[in-house]
Short mmCIF file of C-alpha atoms in Angstrom, two decimals:
data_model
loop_
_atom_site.label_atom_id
_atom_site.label_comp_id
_atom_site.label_asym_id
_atom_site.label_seq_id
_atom_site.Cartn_x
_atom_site.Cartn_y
_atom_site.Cartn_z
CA UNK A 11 -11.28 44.46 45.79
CA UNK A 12 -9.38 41.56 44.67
CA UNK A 13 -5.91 41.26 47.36
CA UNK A 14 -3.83 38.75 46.16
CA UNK A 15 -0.41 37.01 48.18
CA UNK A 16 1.42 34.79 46.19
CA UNK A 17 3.81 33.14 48.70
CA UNK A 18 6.14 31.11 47.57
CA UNK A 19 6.94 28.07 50.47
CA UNK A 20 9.99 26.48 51.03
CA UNK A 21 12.54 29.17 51.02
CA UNK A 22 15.94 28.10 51.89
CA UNK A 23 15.60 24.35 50.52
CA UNK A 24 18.30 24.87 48.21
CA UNK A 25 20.36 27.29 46.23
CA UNK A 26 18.22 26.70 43.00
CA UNK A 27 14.70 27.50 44.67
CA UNK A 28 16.27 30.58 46.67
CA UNK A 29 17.00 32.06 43.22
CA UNK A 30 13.47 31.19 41.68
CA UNK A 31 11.73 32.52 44.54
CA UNK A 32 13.96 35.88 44.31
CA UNK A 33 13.51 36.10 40.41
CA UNK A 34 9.58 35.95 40.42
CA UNK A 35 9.71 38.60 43.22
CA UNK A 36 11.84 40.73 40.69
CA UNK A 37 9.51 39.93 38.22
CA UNK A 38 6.56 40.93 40.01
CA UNK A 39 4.64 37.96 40.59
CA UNK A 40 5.66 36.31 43.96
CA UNK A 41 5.26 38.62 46.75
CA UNK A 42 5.90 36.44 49.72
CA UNK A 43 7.91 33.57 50.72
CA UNK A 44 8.33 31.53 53.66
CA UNK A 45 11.52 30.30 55.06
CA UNK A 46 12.17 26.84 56.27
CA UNK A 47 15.14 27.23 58.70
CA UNK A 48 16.32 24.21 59.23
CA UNK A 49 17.56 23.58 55.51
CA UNK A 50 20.83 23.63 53.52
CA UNK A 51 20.31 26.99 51.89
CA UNK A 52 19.01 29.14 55.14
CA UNK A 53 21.84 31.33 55.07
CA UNK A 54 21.86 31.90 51.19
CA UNK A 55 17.88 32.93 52.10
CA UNK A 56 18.47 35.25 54.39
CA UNK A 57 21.42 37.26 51.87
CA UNK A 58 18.51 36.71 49.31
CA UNK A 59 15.71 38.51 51.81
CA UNK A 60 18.08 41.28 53.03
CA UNK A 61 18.79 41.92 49.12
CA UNK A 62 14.96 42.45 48.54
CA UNK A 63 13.47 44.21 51.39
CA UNK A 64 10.11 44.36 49.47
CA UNK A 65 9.41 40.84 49.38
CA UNK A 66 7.46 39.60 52.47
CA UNK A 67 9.45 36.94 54.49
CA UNK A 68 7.12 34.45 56.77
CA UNK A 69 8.53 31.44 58.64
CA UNK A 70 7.49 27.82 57.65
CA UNK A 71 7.64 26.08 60.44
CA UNK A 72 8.64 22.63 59.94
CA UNK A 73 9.09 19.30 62.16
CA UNK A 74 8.13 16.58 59.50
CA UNK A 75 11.70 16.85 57.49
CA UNK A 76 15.16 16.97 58.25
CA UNK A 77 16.87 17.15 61.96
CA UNK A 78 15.72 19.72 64.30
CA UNK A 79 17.32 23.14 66.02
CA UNK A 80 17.08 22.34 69.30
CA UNK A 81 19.67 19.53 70.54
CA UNK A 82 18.11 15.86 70.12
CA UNK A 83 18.00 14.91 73.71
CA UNK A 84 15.53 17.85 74.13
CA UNK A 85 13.10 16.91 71.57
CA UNK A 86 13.33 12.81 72.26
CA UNK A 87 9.73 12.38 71.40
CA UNK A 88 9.91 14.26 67.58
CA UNK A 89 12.81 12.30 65.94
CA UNK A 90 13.78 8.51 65.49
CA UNK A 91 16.44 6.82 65.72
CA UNK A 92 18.61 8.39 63.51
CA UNK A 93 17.99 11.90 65.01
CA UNK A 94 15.51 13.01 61.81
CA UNK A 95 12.15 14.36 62.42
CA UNK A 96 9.60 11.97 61.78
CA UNK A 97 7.81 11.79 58.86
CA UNK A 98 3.89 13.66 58.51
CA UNK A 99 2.15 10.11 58.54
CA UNK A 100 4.57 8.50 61.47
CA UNK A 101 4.11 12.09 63.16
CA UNK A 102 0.37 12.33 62.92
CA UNK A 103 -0.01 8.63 64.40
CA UNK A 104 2.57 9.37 67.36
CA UNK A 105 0.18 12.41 68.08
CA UNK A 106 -3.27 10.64 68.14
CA UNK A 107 -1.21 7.97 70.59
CA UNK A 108 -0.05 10.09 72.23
CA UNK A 109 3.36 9.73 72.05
CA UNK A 110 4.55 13.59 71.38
CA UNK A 111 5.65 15.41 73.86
CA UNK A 112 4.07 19.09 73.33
CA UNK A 113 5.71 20.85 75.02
CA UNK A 114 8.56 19.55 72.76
CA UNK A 115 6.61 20.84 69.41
CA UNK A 116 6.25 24.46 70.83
CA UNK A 117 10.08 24.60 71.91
CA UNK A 118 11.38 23.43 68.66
CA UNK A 119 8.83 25.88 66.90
CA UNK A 120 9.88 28.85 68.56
CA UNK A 121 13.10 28.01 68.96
CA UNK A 122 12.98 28.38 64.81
CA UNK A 123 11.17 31.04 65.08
CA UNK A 124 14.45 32.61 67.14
CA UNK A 125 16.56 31.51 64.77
CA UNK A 126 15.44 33.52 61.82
CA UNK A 127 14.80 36.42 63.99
CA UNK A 128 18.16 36.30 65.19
CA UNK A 129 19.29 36.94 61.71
CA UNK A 130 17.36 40.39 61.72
CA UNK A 131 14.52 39.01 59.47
CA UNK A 132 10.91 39.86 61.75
CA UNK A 133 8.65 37.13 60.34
CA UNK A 134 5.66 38.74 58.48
CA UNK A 135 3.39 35.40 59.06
CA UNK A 136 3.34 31.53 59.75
CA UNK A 137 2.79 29.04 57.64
CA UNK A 138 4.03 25.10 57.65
CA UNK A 139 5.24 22.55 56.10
CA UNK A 140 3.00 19.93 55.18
CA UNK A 141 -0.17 21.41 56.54
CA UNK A 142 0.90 19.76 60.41
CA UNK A 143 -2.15 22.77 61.34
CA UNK A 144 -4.82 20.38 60.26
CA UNK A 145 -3.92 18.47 63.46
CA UNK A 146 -5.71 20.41 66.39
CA UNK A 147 -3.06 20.04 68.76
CA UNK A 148 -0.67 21.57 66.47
CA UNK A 149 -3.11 23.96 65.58
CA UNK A 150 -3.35 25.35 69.08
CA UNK A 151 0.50 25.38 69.45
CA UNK A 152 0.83 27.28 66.01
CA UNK A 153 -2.05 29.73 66.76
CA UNK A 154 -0.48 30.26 69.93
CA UNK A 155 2.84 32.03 68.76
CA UNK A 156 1.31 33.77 66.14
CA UNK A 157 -0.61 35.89 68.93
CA UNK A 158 2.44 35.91 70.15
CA UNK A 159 4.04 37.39 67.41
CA UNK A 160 0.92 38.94 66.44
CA UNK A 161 1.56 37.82 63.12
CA UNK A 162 -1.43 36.28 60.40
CA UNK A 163 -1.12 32.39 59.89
CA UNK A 164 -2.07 30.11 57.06
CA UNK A 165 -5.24 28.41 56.98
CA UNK A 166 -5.24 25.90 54.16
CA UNK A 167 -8.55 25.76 53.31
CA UNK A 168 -9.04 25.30 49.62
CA UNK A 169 -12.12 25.96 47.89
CA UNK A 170 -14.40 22.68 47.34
CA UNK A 171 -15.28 23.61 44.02
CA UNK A 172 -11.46 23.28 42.93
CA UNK A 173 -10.99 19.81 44.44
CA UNK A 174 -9.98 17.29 41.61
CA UNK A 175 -9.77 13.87 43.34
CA UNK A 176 -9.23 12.64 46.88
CA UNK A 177 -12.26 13.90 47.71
CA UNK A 178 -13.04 12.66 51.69
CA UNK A 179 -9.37 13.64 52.53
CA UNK A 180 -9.73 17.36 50.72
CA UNK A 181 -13.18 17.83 52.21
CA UNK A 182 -12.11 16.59 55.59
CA UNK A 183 -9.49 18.93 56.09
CA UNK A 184 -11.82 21.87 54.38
CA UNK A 185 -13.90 20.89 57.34
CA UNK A 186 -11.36 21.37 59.85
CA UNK A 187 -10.30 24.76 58.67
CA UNK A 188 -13.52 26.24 59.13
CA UNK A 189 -13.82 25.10 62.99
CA UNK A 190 -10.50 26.99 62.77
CA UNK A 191 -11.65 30.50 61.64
CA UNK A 192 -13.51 31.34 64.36
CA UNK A 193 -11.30 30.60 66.78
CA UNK A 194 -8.62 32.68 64.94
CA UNK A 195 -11.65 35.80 65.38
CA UNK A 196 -11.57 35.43 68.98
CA UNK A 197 -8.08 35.11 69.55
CA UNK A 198 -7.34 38.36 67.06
CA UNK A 199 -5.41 36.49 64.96
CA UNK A 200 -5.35 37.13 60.87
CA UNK A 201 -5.61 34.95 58.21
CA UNK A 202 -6.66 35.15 54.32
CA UNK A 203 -10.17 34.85 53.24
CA UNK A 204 -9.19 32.47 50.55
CA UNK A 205 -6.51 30.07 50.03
CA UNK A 206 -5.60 28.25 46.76
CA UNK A 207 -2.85 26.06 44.96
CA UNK A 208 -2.95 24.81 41.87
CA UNK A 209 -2.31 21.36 41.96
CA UNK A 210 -5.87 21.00 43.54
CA UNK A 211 -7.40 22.09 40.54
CA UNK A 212 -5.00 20.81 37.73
CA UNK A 213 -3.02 17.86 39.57
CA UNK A 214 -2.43 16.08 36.54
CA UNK A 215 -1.43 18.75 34.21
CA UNK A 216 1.19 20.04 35.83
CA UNK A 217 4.18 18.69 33.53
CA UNK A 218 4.57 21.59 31.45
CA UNK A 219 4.08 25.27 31.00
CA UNK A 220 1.40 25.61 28.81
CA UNK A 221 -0.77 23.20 30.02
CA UNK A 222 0.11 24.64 33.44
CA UNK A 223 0.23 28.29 32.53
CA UNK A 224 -3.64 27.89 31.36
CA UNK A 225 -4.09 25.80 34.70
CA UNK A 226 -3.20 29.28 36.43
CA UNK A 227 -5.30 30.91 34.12
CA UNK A 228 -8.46 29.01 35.35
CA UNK A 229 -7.74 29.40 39.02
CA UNK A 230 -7.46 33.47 38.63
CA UNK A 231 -10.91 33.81 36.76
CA UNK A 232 -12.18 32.13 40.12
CA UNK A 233 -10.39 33.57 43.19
CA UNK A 234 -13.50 35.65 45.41
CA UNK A 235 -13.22 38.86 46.62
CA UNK A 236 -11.60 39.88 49.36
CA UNK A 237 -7.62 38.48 50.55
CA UNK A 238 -6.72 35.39 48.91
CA UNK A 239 -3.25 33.65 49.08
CA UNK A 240 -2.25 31.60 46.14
CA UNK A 241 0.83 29.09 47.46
CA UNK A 242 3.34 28.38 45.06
CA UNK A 243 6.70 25.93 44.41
CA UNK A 244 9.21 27.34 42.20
CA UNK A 245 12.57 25.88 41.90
CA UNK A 246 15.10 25.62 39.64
CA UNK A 247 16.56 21.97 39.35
CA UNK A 248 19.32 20.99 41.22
CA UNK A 249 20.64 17.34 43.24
CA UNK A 250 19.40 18.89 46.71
CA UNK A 251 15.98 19.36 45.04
CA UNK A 252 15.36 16.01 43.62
CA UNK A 253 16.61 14.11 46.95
CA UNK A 254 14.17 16.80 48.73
CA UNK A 255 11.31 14.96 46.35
CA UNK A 256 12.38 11.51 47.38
CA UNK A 257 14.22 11.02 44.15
CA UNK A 258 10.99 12.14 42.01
CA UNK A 259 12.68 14.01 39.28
CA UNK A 260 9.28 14.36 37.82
CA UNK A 261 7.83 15.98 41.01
CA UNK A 262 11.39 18.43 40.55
CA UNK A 263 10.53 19.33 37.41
CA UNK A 264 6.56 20.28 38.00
CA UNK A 265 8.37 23.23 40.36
CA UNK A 266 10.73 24.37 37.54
CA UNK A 267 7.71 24.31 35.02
CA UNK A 268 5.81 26.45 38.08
CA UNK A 269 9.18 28.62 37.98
CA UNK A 270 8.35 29.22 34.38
CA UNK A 271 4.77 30.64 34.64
CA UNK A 272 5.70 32.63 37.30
CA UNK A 273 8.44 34.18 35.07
CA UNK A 274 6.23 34.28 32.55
CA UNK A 275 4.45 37.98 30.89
CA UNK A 276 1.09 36.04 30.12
CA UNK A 277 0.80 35.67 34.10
CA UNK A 278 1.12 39.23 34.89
CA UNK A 279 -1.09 40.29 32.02
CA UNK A 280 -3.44 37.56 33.69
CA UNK A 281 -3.23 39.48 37.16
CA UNK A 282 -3.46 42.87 35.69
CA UNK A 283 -6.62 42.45 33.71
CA UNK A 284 -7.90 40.15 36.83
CA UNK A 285 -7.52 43.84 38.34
CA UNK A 286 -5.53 42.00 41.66
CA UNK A 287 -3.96 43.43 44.27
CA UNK A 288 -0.52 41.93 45.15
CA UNK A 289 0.29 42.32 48.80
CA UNK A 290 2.23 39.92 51.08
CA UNK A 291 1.04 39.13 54.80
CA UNK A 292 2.69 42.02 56.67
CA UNK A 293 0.05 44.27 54.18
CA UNK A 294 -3.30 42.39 55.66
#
């Protein structure tokens, strides 16, 4: 049997992708959504999760954007001068130096961890932001509180015969995902079979529906058997978005046009003739 999770990341960026997020879950499609806790609309996020108990709530843990939880003078090593988290490249050249403090990364992590859990919402999974698990040493720290937790993580490992471009980059990191799985066996902790996002197969038509809608319609004819998670944007536009994006209005828009397909019939026609099973994480 086909098991499908559609997760939908980033929720609690902003007011706009809270509601896109909780409209596709109304409308069947998304099933699962990850909550980034350290961003303006956490609170509106957890009102939004409480309000639909069905939908599968996972924490995406995040030290690449925005300021931490944990006061600044306790995680020196993660944040520059202006008390911001350093950005994925700067923080994945501090790590190879050598110049992050672990101990740091795992005490900010859980420490967001605690803070949605405070808020009565048990995390069904982990997942990140910006795929920080390709780096070993974060991978350890992240696989390390999901046992914890004895939650599932994220692996993303996309397919290889979905990869559009960027080749060396995609198929080094497809690489380091499958040292990963085994190590996830022995330690007991889940994962999906598959993962899959569409901009890896369709980058460069995603600025509209229809092109984008039939871009979806691709991937689903070749998702495996077995559990697959299908990672998704949508948003509706708004200021916070955009400055989220670095100003890209374009790169805005491709997650309203993603809102649309998800909101669209011809996707859950798609899914039901597919024959998929929609699950979130806490169903693995």
């Amino acid at each position: 049997m086909k098991k499908l999770i559609i997760n939908a990341d980033e929720f609690g960026l902003t007011e706009g992708t809270n509601r896109a997020i909780a409209k596709a879950y109304q409308f069947g499609t998304v099933t699962s959504a990850t909550i980034i806790v350290n961003q303006w609309a956490f609170d509106d996020a957890i009102l939004i999760s409480k309000q639909n108990p069905g939908l599968g709530v996972g924490i995406h843990l995040n030290i690449t954007d925005g300021r931490p939880i944990l006061p600044l003078n306790e995680v020196i090593s993660l944040v520059d001068a202006t008390g911001y988290f350093y950005n994925r490249y700067n923080l994945m050249i501090r790590l190879t130096l050598g110049r992050i403090n672990l101990s740091e990364v795992e005490n900010e992590l859980m420490t967001q961890v605690t803070k949605l859990t405070s808020r009565g919402i048990n995390p069904t999974h982990i997942d990140d932001h910006q795929c920080i698990i390709l780096h070993p040493k974060l991978f350890r720290i992240i696989t390390q509180i999901a046992s914890h937790l004895n939650i599932p993580i994220r692996i993303p490992q996309a397919s290889l015969s979905l990869l559009d471009g960027r080749w060396m980059r995609k198929i080094a990191s497809y690489l380091i995902c499958n040292t990963y799985r085994p190590i996830l066996k022995r330690k007991e902790v889940q994962t999906t079979d598959y993962f899959y996002k569409v901009v890896d197969f369709y980058h460069d038509r995603l600025n509209c529906e229809p092109s984008l809608i039939n871009s979806y319609a691709s991937l689903l004819l070749r998702i495996s058997e077995g559990t697959s998670e299908l990672m998704v944007h949508p948003s509706y536009m708004d200021e916070r978005l955009v400055r989220f994006m670095d100003g890209s209005i374009t790169m805005a828009r491709q997650r309203v046009e993603e809102m649309k397909v998800l909101l669209n019939p011809k996707l859950k026609e798609m899914l039901t003739e597919a024959g998929f099973k929609l699950i979130h994480f806490g169903e693995l």
